[in-house]
C-alpha positions as MATLAB code, in Angstrom:
seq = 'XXXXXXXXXXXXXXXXXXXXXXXXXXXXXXXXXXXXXXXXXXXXXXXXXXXXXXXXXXXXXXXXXXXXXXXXXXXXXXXXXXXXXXXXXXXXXXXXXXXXXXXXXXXXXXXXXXXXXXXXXXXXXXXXXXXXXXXXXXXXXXXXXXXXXXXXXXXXXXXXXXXXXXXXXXXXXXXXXXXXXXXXXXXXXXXXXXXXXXXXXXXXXXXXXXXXXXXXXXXXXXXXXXXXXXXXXXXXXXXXXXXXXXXXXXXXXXXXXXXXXXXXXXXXXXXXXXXXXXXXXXXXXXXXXXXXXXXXXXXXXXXXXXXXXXXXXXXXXXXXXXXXXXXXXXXXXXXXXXXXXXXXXXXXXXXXXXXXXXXXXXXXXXXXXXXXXXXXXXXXXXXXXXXXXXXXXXXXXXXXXXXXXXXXXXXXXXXXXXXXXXXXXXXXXXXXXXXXXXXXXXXXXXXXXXXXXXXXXX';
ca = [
     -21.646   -6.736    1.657;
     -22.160   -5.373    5.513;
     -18.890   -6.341    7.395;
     -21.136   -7.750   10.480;
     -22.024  -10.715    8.402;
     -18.496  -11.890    8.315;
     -16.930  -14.467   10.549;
     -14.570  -12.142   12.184;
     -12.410  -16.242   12.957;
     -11.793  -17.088    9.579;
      -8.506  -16.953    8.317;
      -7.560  -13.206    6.831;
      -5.891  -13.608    3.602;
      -7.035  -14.257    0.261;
      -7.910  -17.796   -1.464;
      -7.718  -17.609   -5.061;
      -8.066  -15.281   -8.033;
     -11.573  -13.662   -7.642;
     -10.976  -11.261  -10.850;
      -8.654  -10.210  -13.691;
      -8.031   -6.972  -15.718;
      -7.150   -6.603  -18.812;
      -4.104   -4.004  -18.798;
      -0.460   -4.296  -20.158;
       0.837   -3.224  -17.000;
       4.541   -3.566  -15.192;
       3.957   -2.012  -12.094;
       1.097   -1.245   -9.209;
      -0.234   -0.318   -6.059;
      -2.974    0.071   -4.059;
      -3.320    3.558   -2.789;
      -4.131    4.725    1.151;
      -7.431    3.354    1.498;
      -7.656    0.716   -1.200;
      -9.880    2.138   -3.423;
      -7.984    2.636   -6.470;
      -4.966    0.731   -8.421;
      -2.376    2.606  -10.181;
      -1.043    0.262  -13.025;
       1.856    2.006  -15.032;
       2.031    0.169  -18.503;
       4.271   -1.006  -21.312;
       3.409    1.773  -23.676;
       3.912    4.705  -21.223;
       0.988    4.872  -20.324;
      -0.619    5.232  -16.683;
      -4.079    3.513  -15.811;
      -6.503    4.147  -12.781;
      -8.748    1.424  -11.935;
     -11.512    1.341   -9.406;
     -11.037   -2.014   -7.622;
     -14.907   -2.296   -6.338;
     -16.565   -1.931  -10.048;
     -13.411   -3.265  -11.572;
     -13.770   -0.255  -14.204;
     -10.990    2.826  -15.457;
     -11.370    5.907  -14.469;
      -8.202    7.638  -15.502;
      -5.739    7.218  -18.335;
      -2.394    8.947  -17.878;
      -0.432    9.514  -21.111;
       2.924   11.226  -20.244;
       5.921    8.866  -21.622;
       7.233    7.254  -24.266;
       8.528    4.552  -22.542;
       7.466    1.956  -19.800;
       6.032    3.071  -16.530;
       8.373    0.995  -14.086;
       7.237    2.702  -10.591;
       3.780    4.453   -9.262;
       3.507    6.355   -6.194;
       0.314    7.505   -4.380;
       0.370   10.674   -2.383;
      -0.433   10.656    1.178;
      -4.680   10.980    0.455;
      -4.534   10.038   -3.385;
      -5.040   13.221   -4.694;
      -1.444   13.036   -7.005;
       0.496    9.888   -8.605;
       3.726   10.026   -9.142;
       4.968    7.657  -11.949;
       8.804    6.863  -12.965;
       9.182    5.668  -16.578;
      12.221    4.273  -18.847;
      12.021    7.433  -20.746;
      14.598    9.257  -18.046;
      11.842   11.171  -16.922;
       9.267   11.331  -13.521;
       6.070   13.019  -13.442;
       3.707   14.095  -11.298;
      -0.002   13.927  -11.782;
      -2.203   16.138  -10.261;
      -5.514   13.300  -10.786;
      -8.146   16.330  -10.127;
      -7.536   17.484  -13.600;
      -5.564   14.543  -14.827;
      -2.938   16.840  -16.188;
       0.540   17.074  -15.270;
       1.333   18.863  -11.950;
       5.707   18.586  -12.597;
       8.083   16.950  -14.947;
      11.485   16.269  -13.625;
      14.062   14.731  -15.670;
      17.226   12.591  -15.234;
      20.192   11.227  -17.224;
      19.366    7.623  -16.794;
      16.296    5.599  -16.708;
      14.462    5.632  -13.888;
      13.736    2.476  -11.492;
      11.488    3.919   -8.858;
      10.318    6.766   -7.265;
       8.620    7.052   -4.238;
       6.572   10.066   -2.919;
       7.038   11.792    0.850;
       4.803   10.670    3.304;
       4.211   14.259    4.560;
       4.528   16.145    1.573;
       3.894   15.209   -2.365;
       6.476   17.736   -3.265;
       9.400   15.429   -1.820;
      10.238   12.731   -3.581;
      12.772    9.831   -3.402;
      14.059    8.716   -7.266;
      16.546    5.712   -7.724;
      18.034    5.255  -11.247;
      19.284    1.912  -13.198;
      22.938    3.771  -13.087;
      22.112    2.841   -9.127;
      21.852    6.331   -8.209;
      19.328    8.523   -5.711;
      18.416   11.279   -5.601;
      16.217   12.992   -3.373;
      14.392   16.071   -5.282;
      12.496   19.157   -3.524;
       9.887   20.832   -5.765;
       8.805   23.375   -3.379;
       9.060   27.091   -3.908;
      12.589   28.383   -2.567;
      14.400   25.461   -1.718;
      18.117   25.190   -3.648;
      19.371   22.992   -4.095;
      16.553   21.539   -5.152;
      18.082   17.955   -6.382;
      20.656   16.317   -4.056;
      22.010   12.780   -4.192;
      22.707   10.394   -2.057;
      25.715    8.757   -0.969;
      28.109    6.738    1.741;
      29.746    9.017    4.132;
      33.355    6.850    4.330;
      33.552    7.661    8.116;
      31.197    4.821    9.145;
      32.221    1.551   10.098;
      30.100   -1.457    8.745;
      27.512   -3.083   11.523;
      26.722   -6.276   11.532;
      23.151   -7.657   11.105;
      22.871   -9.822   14.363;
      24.580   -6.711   16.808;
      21.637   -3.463   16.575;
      24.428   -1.109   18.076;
      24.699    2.468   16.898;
      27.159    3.505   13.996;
      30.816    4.211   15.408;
      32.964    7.140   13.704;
      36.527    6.570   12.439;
      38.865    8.984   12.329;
      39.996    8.001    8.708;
      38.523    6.671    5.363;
      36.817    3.515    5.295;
      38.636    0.863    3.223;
      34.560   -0.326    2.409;
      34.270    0.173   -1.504;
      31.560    2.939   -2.201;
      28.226    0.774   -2.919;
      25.905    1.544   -5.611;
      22.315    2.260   -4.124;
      19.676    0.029   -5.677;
      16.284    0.982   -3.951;
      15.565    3.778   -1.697;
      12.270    4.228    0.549;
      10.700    6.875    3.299;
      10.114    5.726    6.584;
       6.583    5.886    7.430;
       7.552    8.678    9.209;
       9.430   10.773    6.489;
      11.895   11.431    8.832;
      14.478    8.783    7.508;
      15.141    7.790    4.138;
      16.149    3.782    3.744;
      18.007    2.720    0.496;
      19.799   -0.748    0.003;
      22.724   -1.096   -2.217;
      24.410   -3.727   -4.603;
      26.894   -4.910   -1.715;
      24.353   -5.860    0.048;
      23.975   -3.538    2.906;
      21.455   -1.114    3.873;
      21.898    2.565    4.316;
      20.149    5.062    6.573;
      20.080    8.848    5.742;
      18.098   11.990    7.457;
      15.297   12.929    4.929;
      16.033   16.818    6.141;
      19.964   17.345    5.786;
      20.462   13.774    3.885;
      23.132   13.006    6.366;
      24.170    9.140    6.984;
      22.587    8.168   10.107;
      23.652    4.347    9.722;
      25.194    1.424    7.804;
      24.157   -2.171    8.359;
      25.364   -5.277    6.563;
      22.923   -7.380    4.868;
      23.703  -10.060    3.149;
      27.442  -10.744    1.655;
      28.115   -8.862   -1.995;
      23.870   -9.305   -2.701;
      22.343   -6.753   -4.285;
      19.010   -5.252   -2.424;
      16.005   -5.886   -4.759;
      13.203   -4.939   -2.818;
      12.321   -2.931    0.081;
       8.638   -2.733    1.649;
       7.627   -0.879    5.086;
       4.137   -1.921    7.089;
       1.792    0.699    7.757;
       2.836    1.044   10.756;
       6.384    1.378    9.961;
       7.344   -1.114   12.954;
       8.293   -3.465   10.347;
      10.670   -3.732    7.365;
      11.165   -6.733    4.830;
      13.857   -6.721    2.603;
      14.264   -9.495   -0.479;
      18.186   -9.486   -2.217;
      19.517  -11.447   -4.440;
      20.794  -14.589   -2.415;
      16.701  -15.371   -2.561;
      16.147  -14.717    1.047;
      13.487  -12.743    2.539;
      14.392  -10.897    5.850;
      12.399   -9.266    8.191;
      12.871   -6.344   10.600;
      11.257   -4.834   13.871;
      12.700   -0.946   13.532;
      12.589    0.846   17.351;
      13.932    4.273   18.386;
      14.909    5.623   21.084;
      12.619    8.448   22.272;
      13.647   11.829   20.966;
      16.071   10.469   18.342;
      15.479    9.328   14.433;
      18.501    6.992   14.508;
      16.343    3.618   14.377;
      17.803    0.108   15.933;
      17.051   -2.814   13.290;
      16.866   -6.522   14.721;
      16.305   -9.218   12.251;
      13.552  -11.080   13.558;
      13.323  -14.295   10.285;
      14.825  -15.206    7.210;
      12.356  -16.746    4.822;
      13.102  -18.458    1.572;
      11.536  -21.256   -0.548;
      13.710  -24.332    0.944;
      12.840  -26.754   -1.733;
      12.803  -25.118   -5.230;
      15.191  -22.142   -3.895;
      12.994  -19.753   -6.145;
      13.903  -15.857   -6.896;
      11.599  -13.389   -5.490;
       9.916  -10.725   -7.288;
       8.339   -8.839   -5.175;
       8.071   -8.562   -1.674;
       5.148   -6.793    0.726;
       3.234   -6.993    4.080;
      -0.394   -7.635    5.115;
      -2.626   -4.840    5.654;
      -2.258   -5.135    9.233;
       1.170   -6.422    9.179;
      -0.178   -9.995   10.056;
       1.479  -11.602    7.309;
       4.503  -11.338    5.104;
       3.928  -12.403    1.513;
       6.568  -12.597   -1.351;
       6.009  -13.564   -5.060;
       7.773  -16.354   -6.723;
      10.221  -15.532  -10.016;
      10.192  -18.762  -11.133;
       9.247  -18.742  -14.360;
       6.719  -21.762  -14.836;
       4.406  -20.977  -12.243;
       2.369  -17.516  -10.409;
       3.224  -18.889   -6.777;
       2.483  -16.034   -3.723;
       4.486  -17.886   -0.569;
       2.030  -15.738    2.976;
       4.413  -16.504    6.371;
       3.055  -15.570    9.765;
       5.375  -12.423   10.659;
       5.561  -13.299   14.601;
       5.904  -16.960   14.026;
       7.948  -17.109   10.646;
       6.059  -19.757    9.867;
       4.587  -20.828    6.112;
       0.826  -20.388    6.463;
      -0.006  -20.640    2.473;
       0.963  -20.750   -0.972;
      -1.364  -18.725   -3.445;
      -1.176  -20.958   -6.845;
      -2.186  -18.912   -9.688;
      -2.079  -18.571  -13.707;
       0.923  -20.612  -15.156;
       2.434  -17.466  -16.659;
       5.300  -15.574  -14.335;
       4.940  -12.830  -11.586;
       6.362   -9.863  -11.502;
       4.700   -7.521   -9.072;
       1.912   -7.223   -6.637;
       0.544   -5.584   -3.490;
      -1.631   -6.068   -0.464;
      -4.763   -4.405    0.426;
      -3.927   -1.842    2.941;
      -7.417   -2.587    4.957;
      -8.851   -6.194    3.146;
      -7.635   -9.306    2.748;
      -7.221   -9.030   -0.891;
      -4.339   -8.861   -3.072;
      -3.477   -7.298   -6.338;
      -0.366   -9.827   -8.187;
       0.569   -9.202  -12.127;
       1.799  -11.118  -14.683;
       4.506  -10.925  -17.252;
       1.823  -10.340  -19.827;
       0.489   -7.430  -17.655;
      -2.902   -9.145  -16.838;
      -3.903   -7.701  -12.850;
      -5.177  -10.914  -10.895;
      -7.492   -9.568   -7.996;
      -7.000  -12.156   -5.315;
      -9.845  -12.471   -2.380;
     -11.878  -15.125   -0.339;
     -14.942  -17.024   -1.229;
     -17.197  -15.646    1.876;
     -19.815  -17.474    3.715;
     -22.454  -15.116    4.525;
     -24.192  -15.067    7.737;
     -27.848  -14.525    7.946;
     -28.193  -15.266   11.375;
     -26.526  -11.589   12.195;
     -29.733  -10.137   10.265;
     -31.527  -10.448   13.520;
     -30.588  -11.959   17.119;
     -33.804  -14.440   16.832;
     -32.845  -15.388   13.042;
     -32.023  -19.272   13.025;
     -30.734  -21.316   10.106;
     -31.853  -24.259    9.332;
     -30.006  -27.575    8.360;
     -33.021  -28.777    6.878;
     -36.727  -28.494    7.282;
     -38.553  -28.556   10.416;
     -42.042  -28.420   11.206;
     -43.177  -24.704   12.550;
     -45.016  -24.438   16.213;
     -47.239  -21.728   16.087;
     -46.534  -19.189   19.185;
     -50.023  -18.672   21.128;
     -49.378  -15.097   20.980;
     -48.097  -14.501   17.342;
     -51.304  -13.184   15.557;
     -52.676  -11.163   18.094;
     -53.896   -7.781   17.238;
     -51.491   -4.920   18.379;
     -52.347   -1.550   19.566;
     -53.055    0.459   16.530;
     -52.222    3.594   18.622;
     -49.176    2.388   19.967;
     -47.816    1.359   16.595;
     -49.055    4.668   14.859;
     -46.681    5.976   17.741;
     -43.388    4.476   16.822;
     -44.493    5.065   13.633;
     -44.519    8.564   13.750;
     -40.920    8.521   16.254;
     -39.056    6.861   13.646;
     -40.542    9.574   10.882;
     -39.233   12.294   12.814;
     -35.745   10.660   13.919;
     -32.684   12.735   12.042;
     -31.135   10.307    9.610;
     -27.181   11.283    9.511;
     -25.925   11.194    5.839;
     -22.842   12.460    6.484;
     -20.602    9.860    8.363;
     -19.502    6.516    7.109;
     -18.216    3.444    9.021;
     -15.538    1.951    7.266;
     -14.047   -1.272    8.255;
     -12.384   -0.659   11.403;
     -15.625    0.467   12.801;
     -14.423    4.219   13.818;
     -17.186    6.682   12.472;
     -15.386    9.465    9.809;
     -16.763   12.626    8.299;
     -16.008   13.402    4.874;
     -12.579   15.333    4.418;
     -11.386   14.345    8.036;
      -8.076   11.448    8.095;
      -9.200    8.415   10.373;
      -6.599    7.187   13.340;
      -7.834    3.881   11.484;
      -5.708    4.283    8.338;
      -2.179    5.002    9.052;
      -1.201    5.655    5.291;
      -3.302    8.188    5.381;
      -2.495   10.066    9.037;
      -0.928   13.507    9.074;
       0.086   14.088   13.034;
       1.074   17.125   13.688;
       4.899   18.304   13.555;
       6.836   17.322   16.884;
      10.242   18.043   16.026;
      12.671   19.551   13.137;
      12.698   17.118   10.765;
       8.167   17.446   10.723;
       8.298   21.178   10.248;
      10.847   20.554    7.453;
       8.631   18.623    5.894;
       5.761   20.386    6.198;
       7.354   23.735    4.699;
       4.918   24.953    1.281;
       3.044   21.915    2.365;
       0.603   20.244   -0.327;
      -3.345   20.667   -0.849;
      -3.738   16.714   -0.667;
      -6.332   17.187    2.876;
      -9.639   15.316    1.777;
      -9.343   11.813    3.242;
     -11.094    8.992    0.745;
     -10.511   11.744   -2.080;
     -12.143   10.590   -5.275;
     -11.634   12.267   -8.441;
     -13.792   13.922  -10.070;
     -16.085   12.923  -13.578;
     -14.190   14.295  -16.782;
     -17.082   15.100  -19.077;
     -14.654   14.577  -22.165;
     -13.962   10.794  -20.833;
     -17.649   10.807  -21.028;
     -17.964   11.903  -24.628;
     -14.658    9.487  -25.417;
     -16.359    6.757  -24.371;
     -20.170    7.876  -25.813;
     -18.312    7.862  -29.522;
     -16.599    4.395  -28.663;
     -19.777    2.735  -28.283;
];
């Protein structure tokens, strides 16, 4: 459906479940542009789905246990997928064979890829470890965890002021880390811990930039950036939501955090499962853990205000994820079904034509004086001819913000997807041995063995 026939007033996010698929999934995500979902599943396996024809086009099989975290890469060309089975792999989805295997002594509870680079990656464990890992050629060490540096004194939530240096060890006991996350930058690395503060490291030397309390002796559950990465919202385990604006100073990475609402179900008190922003960072949803019902709570982010409450299935929620350009969402249920939410849209015909009028009912036509009168034949053989011989461009698209994009170039439009160029130390880390994930809207290619898999199934 053509964008210009939507009411650009209506309300932007979703009404009710549009579509289900049939998956026995525990985890997923939307990649950079929205195209794909990456569902990791029960039985170790890993499943792509195309969320316009609602179809699969690529099975993963690489663990024996449940896939608990996916991670797109910065243009979708790799997935990175964190399983029970102690183990995180890298896909490489041109080929749909494994790229890297990396292996841990504990199970895994999620990985998240570099922003910059596919061969950094971010891996938090159930024994509430993190490590960050390096995969690119000469770096050692190429694992390195992460942990407190005792010689920073606690800040509180409600005062943003910088960290202040002691001159002996902290009495604050050592706090296990619970979830870690890149900046959208890549230049920081975020991770919340069970005492219910939040921890700031450098992504390049994995220094401690910062330590700010949270919530009193509540474990960090959840942990989502916007695209932007103005914005952070945090969910813990006193059932509270929290949301962050995240400013720098100009030539520093040491961000200044100031809690802007606290959001929480006031009348049922309800656990939250998951946690996430808008696509434009309109709107902060969270889903509901209680256990009778499939409840998505959507509060204004500037307002902190309760704008809707998405009722679904009567079975549980345990994940989901916005649409990073639509107004759609993606929730799942403890059985693993996907529920694609969306709006029922009103289309408008009048934007067909300027002089196209709709009618509430019928009318009787006027006849203009002028309306069969015979044209110029030579005048219309004319335009005729001019629009023959008029170049048709088939190689730009117009996506939904409107900017015009050539195949294989990243839009300003689509921040998950931007690559700037390096402008200080901690870039040009980054982009040491740098990946071959360039195409923007990559789409992977047609295996003709799926083909003949599927030619024998029917």
């Amino acid at each position: 459906m053509n964008v210009e026939l939507l009411n650009p007033f209506t309300q932007n996010f979703p009404e009710a479940v549009v579509a289900t698929l049939e998956d026995a999934a525990l985890c997923l995500r939307y990649n950079s542009t929205g195209r794909f979902i990456a569902a990791g599943r029960f039985d170790g396996w890993t499943t792509i789905w195309d969320a316009e024809t609602k179809g699969i086009i690529r099975t993963l099989e690489g663990h024996v246990k449940g896939v608990v975290s996916v991670s797109w890469s910065r243009n979708s060309k790799y997935l990175l997928t964190g399983s029970k089975d102690w183990n995180c792999v890298v896909w490489d989805l041109a080929s749909g064979e494994r790229e890297q295997t990396i292996r841990f002594d504990a199970p895994v509870s999620n990985a998240v890829f570099h922003p910059r680079n596919s061969k950094i990656i971010v891996v938090t464990l159930t024994t509430c470890q993190t490590f960050v890992v390096d995969l690119r050629q000469g770096v050692s060490p190429r694992r390195v965890e992460l942990a407190e540096d005792v010689n920073v004194v606690t800040v509180g939530e409600q005062n943003g002021t910088a960290p202040v240096a002691t001159n002996g060890a902290s009495t604050n006991p050592k706090a296990s880390i619970t979830i870690a996350r890149f900046s959208r930058d890549g230049k920081t690395i975020y991770a919340g811990t069970s005492q219910g503060t939040l921890l700031i490291f450098s992504s390049r030397n994995k220094s401690l930039l910062r330590r700010l309390k949270i919530a009193n002796n509540c474990a960090v559950k959840h942990m989502e950036f916007n695209q932007s990465g103005s914005h952070l919202v945090m969910n813990s385990t006193d059932r509270i939501v929290r949301v962050y604006s995240i400013d720098k100073e100009p030539g520093s990475i040491i961000p200044t955090l100031e809690i802007l609402h606290k959001l929480q179900d006031p009348i049922q008190r309800s656990p939250w499962n998951a946690v996430s922003f808008g696509g434009d960072a309109e709107y902060v949803l969270a889903g509901s853990g209680n256990i009778a019902s499939h409840s998505i709570y959507i509060w204004d982010r500037t307002t902190g205000d309760l704008e809707k409450i998405l009722e679904g299935p009567k079975e549980p929620l345990s994940d989901l994820d916005w649409h990073p350009l639509r107004p759609h969402i993606a929730s799942l249920s403890v059985s693993g079904l996907i529920h694609l939410w969306g709006r029922h849209v009103h289309e408008n015909y009048s934007a067909f034509a300027p002089g196209f009028e709709e009618l509430d009912e019928n009318i009787e036509y006027e006849e203009r004086e002028s309306e069969f009168d015979i044209e110029d034949e030579e005048e219309e053989r004319r335009k005729r001819q001019q629009e023959e011989e008029e170049e048709v461009d088939i190689d730009t698209v117009d996506p939904l913000g409107g900017e015009t994009l050539i195949r294989g170039q990243i839009p300003a439009a689509i921040p998950r997807a931007i690559l700037p160029a390096a402008t200080d130390e901690e870039d040009t880390w980054a982009d040491g041995d740098a990946d071959d994930d360039n195409e923007y809207d990559w789409f992977p290619p047609v295996r003709l063995d799926e083909e003949e898999e599927e030619e024998d199934a029917d």
